CSV table of C-alpha atoms in Angstrom, one decimal:
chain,number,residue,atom,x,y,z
A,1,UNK,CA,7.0,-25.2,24.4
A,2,UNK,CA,9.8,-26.6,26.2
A,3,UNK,CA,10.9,-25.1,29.7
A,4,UNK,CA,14.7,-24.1,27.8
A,5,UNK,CA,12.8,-22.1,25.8
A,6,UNK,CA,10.3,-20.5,27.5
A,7,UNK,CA,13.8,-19.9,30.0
A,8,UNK,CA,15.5,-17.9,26.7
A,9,UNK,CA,12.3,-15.9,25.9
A,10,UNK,CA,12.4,-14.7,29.5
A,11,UNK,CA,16.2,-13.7,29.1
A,12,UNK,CA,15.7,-11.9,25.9
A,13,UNK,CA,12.7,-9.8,27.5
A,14,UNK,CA,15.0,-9.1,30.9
A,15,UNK,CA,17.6,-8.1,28.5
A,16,UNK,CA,16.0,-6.1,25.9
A,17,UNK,CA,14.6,-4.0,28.8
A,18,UNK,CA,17.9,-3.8,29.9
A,19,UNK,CA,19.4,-2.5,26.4
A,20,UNK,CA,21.9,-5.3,26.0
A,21,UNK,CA,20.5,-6.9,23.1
A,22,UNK,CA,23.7,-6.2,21.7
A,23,UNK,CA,25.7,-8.5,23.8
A,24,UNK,CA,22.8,-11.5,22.7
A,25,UNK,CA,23.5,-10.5,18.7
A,26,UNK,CA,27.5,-10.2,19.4
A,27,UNK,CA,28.2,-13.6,21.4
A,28,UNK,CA,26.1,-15.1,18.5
A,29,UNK,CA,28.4,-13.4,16.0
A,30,UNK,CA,31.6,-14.1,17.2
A,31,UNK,CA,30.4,-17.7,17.3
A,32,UNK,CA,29.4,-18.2,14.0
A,33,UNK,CA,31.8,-16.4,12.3
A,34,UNK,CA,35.4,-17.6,14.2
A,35,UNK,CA,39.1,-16.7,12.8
A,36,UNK,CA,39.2,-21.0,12.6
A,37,UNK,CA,35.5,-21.0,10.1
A,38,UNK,CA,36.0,-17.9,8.1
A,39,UNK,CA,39.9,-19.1,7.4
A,40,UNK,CA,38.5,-22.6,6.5
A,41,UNK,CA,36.1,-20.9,3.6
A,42,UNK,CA,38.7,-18.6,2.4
A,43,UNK,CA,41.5,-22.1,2.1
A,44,UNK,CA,39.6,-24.9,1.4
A,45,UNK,CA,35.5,-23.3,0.7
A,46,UNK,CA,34.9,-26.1,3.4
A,47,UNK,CA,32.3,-25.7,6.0
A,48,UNK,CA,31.9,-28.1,9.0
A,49,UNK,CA,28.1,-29.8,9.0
A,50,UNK,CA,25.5,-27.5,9.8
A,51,UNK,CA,22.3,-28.2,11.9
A,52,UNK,CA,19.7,-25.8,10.4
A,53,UNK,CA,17.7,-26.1,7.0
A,54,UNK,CA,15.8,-23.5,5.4
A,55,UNK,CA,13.6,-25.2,3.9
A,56,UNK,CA,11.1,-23.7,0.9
A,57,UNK,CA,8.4,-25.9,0.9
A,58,UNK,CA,6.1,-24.9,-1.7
A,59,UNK,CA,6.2,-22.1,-3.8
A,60,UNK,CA,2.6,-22.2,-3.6
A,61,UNK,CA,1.1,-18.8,-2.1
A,62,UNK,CA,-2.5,-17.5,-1.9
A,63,UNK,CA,-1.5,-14.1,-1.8
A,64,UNK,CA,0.6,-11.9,-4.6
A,65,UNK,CA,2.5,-9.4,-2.6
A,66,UNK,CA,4.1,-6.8,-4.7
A,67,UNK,CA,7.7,-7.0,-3.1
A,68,UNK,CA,8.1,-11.3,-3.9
A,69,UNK,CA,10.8,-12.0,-5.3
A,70,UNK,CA,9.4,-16.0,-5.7
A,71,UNK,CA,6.9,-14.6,-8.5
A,72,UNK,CA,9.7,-15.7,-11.5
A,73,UNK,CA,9.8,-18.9,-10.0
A,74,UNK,CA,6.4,-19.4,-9.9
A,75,UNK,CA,6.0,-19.1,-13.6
A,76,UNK,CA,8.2,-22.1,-14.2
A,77,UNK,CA,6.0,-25.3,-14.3
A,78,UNK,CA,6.8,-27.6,-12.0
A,79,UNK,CA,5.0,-30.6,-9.6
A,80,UNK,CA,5.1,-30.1,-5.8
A,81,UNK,CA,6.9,-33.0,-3.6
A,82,UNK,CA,4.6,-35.9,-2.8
A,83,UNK,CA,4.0,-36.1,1.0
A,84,UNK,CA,6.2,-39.7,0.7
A,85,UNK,CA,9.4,-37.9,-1.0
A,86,UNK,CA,9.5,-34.9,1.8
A,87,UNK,CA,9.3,-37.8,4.2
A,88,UNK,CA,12.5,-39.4,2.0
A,89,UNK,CA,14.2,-35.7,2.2
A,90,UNK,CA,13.6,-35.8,5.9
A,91,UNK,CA,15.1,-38.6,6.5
A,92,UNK,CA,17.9,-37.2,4.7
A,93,UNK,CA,18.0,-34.3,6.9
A,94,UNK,CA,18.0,-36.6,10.1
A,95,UNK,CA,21.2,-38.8,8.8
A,96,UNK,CA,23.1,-35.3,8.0
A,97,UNK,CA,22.6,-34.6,12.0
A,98,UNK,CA,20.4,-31.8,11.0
A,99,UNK,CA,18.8,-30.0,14.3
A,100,UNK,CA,16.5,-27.9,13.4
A,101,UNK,CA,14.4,-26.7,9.9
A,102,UNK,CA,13.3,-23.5,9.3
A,103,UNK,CA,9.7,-24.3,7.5
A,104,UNK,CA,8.6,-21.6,4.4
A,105,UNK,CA,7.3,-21.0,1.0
A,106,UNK,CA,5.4,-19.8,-1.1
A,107,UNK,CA,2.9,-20.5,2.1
A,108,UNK,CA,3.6,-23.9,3.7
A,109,UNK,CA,-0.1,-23.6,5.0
A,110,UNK,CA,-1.3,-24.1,1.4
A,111,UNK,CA,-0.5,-28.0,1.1
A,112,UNK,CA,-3.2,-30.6,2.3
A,113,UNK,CA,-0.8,-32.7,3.5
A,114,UNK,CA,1.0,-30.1,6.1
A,115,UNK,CA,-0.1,-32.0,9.3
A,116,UNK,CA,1.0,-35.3,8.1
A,117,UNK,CA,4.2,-33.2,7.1
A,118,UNK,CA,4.9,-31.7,10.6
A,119,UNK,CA,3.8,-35.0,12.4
A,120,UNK,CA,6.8,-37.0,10.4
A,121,UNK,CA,9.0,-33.6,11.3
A,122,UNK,CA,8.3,-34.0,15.0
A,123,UNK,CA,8.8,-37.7,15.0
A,124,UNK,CA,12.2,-37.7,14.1
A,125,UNK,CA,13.4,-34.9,16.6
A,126,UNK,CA,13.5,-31.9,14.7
A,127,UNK,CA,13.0,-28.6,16.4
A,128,UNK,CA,11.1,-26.2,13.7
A,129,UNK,CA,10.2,-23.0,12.8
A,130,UNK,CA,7.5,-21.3,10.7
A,131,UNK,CA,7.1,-18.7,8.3
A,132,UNK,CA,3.5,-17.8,7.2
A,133,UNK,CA,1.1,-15.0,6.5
A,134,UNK,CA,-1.6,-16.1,8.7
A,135,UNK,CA,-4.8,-16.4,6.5
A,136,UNK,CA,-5.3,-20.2,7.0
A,137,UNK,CA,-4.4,-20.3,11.4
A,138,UNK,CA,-8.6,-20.0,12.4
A,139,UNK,CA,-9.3,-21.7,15.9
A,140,UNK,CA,-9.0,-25.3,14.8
A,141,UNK,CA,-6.0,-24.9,12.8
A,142,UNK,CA,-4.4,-23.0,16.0
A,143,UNK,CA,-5.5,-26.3,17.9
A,144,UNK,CA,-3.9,-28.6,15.8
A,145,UNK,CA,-0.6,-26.6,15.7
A,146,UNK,CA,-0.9,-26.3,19.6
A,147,UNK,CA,-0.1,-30.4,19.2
A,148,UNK,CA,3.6,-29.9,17.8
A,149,UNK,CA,5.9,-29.0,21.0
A,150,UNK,CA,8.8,-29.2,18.6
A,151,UNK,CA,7.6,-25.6,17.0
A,152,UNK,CA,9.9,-22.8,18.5
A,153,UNK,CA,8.6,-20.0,16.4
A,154,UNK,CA,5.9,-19.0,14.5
A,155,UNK,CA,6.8,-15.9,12.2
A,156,UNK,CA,3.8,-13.9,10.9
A,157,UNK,CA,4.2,-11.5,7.9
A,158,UNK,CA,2.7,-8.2,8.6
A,159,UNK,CA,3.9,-5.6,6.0
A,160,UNK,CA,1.9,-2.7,7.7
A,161,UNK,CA,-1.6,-1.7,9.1
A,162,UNK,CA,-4.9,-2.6,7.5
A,163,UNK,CA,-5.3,-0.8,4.1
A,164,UNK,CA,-1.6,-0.8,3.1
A,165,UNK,CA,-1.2,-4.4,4.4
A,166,UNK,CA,-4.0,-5.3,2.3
A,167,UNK,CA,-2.6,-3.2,-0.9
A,168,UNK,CA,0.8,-4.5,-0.5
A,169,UNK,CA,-0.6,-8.0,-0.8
A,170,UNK,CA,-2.9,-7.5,-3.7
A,171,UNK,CA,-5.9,-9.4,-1.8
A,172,UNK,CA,-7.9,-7.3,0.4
A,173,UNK,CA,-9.4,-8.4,3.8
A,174,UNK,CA,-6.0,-10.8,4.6
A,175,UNK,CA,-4.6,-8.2,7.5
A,176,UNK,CA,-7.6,-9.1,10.2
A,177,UNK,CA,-6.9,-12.4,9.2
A,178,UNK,CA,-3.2,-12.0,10.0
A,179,UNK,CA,-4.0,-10.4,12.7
A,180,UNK,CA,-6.6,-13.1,14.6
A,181,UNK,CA,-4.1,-15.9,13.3
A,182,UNK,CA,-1.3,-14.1,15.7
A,183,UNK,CA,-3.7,-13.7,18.6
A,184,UNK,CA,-4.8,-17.3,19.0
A,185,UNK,CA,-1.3,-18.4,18.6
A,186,UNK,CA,-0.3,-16.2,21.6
A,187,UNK,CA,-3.3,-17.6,23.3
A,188,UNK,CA,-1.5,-21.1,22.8
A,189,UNK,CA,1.4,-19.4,24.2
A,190,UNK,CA,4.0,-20.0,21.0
A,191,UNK,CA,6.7,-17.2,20.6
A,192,UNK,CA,5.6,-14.8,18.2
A,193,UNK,CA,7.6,-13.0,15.8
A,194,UNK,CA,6.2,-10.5,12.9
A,195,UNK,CA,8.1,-9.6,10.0
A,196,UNK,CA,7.9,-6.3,8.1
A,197,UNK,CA,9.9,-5.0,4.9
A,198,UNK,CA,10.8,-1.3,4.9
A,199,UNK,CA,8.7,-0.5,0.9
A,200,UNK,CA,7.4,3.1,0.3
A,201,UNK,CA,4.1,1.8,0.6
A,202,UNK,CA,4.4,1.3,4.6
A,203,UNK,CA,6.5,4.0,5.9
A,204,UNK,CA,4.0,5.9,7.4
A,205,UNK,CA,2.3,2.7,9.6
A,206,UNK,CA,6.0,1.4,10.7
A,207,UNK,CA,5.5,3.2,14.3
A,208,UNK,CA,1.5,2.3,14.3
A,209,UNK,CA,2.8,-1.5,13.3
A,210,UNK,CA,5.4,-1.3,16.4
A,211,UNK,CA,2.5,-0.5,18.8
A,212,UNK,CA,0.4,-3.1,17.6
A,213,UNK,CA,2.5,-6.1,17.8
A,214,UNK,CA,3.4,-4.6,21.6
A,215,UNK,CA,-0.5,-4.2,22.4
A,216,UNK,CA,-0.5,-8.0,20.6
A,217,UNK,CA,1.7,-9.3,23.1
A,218,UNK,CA,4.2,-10.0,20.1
A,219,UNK,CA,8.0,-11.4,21.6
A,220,UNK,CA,9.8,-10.2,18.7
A,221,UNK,CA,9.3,-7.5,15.4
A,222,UNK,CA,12.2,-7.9,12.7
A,223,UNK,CA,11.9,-5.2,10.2
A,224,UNK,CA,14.2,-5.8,6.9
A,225,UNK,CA,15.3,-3.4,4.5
A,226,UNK,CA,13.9,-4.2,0.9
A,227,UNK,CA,16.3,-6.5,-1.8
A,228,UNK,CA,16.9,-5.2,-4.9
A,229,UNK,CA,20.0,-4.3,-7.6
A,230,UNK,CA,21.3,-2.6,-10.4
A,231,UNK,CA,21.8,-3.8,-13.8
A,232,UNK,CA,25.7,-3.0,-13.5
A,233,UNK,CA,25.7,-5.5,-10.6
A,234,UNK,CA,24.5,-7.9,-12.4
A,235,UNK,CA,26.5,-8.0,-15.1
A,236,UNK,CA,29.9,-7.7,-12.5
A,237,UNK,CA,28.1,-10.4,-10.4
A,238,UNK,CA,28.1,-12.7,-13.5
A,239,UNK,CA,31.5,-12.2,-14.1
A,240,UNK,CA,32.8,-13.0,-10.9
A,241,UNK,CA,30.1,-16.4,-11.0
A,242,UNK,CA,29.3,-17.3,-14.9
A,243,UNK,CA,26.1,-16.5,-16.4
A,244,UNK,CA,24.4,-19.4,-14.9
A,245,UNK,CA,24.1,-17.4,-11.9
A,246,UNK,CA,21.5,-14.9,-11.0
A,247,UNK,CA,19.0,-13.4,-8.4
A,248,UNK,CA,15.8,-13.3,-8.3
A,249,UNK,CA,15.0,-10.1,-6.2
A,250,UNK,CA,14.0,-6.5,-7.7
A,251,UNK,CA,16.1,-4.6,-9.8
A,252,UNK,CA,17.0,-1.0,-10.4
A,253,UNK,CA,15.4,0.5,-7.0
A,254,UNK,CA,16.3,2.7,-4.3
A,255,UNK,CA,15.7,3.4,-0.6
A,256,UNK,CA,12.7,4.9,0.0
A,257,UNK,CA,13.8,6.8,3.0
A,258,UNK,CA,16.7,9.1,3.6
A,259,UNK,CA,19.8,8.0,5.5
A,260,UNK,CA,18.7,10.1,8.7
A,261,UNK,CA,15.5,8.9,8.3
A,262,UNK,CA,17.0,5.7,8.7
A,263,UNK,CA,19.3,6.3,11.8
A,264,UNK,CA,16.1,7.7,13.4
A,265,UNK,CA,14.3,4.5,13.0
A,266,UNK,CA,17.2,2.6,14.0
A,267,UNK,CA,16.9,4.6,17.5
A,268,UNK,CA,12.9,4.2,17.1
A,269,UNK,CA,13.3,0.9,17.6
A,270,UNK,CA,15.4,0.2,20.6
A,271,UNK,CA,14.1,2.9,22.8
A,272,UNK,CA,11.1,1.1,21.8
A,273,UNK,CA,12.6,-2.2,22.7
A,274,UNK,CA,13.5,-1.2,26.3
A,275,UNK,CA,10.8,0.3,26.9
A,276,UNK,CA,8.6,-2.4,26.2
A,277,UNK,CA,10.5,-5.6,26.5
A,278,UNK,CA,9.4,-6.6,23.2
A,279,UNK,CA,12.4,-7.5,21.0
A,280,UNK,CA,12.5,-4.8,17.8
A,281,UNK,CA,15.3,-5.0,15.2
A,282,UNK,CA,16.4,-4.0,11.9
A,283,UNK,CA,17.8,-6.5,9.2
A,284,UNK,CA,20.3,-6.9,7.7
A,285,UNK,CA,22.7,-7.5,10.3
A,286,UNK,CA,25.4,-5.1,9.5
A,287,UNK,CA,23.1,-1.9,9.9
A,288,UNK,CA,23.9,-2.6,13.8
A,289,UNK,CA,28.1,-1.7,13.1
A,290,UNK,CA,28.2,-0.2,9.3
A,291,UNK,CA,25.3,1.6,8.6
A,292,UNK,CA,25.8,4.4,6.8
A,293,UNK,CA,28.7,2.6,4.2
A,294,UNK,CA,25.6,0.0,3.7
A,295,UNK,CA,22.7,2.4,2.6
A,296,UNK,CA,25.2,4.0,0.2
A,297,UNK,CA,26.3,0.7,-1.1
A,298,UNK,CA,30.2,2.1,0.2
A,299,UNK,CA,30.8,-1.5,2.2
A,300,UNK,CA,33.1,-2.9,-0.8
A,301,UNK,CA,34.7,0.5,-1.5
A,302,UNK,CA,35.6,0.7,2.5
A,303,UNK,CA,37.0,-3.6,2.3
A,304,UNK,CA,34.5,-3.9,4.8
A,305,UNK,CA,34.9,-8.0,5.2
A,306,UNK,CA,31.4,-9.3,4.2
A,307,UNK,CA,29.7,-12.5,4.9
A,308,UNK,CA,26.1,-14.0,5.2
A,309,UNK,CA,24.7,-16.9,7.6
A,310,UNK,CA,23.7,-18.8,4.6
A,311,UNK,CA,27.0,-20.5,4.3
A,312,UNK,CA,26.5,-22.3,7.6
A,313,UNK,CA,22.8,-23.3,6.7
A,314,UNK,CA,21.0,-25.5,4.5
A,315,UNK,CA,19.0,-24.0,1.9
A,316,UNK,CA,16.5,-26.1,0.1
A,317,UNK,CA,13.8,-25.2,-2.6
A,318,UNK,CA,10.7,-26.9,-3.3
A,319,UNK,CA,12.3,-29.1,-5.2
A,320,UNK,CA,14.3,-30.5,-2.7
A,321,UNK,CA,17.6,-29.0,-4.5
A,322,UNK,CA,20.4,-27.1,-2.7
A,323,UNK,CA,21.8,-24.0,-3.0
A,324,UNK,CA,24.3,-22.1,-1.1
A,325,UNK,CA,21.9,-18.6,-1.0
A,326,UNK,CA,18.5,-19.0,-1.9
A,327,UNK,CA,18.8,-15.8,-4.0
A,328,UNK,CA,21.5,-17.3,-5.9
A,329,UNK,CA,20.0,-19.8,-8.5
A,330,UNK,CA,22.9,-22.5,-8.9
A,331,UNK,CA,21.9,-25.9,-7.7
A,332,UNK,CA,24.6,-28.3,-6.2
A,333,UNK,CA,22.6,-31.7,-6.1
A,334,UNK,CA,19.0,-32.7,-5.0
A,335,UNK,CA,17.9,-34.3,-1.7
A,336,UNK,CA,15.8,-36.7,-3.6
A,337,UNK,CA,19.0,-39.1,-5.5
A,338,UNK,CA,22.1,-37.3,-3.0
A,339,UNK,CA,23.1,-37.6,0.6
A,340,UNK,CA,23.4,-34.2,2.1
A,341,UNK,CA,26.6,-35.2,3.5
A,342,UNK,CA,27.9,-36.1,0.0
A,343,UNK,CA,26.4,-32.7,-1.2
A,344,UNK,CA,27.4,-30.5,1.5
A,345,UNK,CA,31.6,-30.6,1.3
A,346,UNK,CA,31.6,-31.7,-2.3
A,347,UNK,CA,34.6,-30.0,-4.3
A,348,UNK,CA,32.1,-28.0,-7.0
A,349,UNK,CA,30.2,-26.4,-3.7
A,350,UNK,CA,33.4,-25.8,-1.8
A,351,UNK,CA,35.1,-23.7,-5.4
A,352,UNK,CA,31.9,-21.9,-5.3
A,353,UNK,CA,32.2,-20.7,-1.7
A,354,UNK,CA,35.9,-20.2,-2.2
A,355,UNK,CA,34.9,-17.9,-5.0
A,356,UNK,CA,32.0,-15.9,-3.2
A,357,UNK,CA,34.7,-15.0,-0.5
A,358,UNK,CA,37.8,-14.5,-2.1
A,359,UNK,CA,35.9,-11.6,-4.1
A,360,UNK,CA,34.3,-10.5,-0.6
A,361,UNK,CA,31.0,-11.9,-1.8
A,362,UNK,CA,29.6,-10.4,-4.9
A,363,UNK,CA,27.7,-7.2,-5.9
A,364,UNK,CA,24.4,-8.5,-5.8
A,365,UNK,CA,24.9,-9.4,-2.1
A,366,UNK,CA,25.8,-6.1,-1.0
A,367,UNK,CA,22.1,-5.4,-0.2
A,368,UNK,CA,21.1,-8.2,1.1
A,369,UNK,CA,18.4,-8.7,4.1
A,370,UNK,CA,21.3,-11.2,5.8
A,371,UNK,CA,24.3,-9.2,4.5
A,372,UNK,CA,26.8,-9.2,7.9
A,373,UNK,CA,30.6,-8.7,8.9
A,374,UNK,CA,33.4,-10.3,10.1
């Protein structure tokens, strides 16, 4: 780990303590989303060139959690990358001016050829991170990762304690795996994040999960509200978009929890936070100013401005296509025959982000884990 980032894991630890993890979300805000970007979208749908991919991998997994919303895809047949065409992709990445790639699947951990994968990664200069659920990091494999100084996060999926974890991902024993996987990446001293989703399944270990990843030495938890829709928005989604477009995340659900039940867990969490120095948070991002006009799906009704971080980020599927949500199945070219820079401003990607925000995003955003505000 570099010494600039071991600095800003000490400063979000002083400052969660502190209760001012508010000031570190707002200064990131109100840079991302400037009067000068968001007026660009709404003219022109032009974005200037970002410097983070989200990058799906594989949609290999070895688990079958209940919540997925990748289980669709994985019906389709389809042939993973060869290591030789991700190398081509990153290469891709590297003449776009792209900084950093956010590594996830499916589980990346599941292809043989993820070392020589991350080795190419780190030899052009990108900074990554890592989404995973644990059950392949044993000793060795913590070792080997240990060897990539380029890795700024490692984020572990832990959807509640031991027998729910374990139900919730329809494979039993994976939840002390999880767990031993995070401890000998804290022993190789890598900042640590776990990642829940709030299901009706794990409401009653959410504080026994808090405790936990504090006793684990965790530096960040980020709990996300579940994704789902109705058929209604659908149908008003598709006529904003065309019937090409669609999401692939659960339909006709609701909150498991009651709206106070909510704002109490809200508070949960940062008296947690401060007293602990360990980073706890609840996604989407517009909980932190609009919370009650999200959970009753009011945010259009109120002309609440919506946006999403997506638009400034890459997102790429296993495939090595690109999308401008990776909930949102519409591909705008493919890394493996198109320059990123050709695809990234073209004019059918720009009309589609001109769209999306002249109609304040569309209804199937409106519960969205990155659903924020401008």
């Amino acid at each position: 780990m570099e010494t600039n980032f071991w600095l800003k894991r000490k400063a979000l630890k002083v400052l969660t303590k502190l209760g001012l993890t508010n000031y570190l979300f707002f200064r990131k805000h109100n840079k991302i989303y400037s009067k000068d970007r968001i007026n660009n979208i709404l003219k022109t749908g032009f974005v200037s060139n970002p410097i983070r991919v989200k990058w799906e991998l594989t949609m290999l997994c070895n688990l079958n959690c209940i919540m997925c919303h990748q289980k669709e895809r994985r019906k389709n047949i389809f042939k993973e990358l060869k290591t030789d065409q991700i190398k081509k992709i990153v290469d891709n990445l590297y003449a776009a001016g792209i900084k950093k790639i956010l590594l996830k699947g499916g589980e990346i951990f599941v292809r043989k050829d993820i070392f020589r994968i991350l080795d190419y990664i780190q030899y052009k200069g990108f900074k990554i991170n890592i989404i995973t659920n644990g059950t392949f990091i044993n000793k060795d494999f913590a070792a080997k990762l240990n060897n990539y100084k380029n890795i700024e996060v490692i984020t572990f999926s832990l959807d509640g304690l031991r027998v729910h974890h374990d139900k919730i991902r329809n494979v039993g024993g994976v939840f002390d795996k999880t767990i031993e996987a995070i401890k000998l990446t804290k022993e190789k001293n890598f900042f640590v994040n776990i990642a829940c989703v709030l299901q009706k399944d794990n409401l009653k270990d959410i504080r026994g999960l808090v405790d936990l990843s504090i006793s684990l030495g965790v530096d960040l938890v980020t709990f996300t509200m579940e994704m789902f829709y109705t058929n209604d928005e659908i149908e008003k989604s598709k006529s904003i978009m065309g019937n090409d477009i669609y999401t692939y995340v659960s339909k006709n659900r609701e909150y498991p929890f009651s709206y106070d039940e909510l704002t109490n867990l809200i508070k949960y969490f940062k008296d947690k936070s401060k007293k602990s120095g360990v980073y706890i948070h609840l996604w989407p991002p517009i909980l932190r100013k609009y919370p009650e006009s999200f959970y009753y799906n009011k945010l259009r009704d109120k002309k609440i401005n919506l946006i999403c971080d997506t638009f400034f980020e890459v997102n790429l599927n296993e495939k090595g296509e690109i999308f401008i949500c990776p909930f949102i199945k519409k591909s705008f070219g493919n890394l493996l025959n198109q320059e990123l820079r050709n695809i990234w401003n073209s004019g059918e990607i720009r009309k589609s982000r001109k769209k999306i925000f002249e109609n304040n995003l569309i209804p199937t955003c409106e519960r969205c884990c990155k659903l924020d505000f401008y």
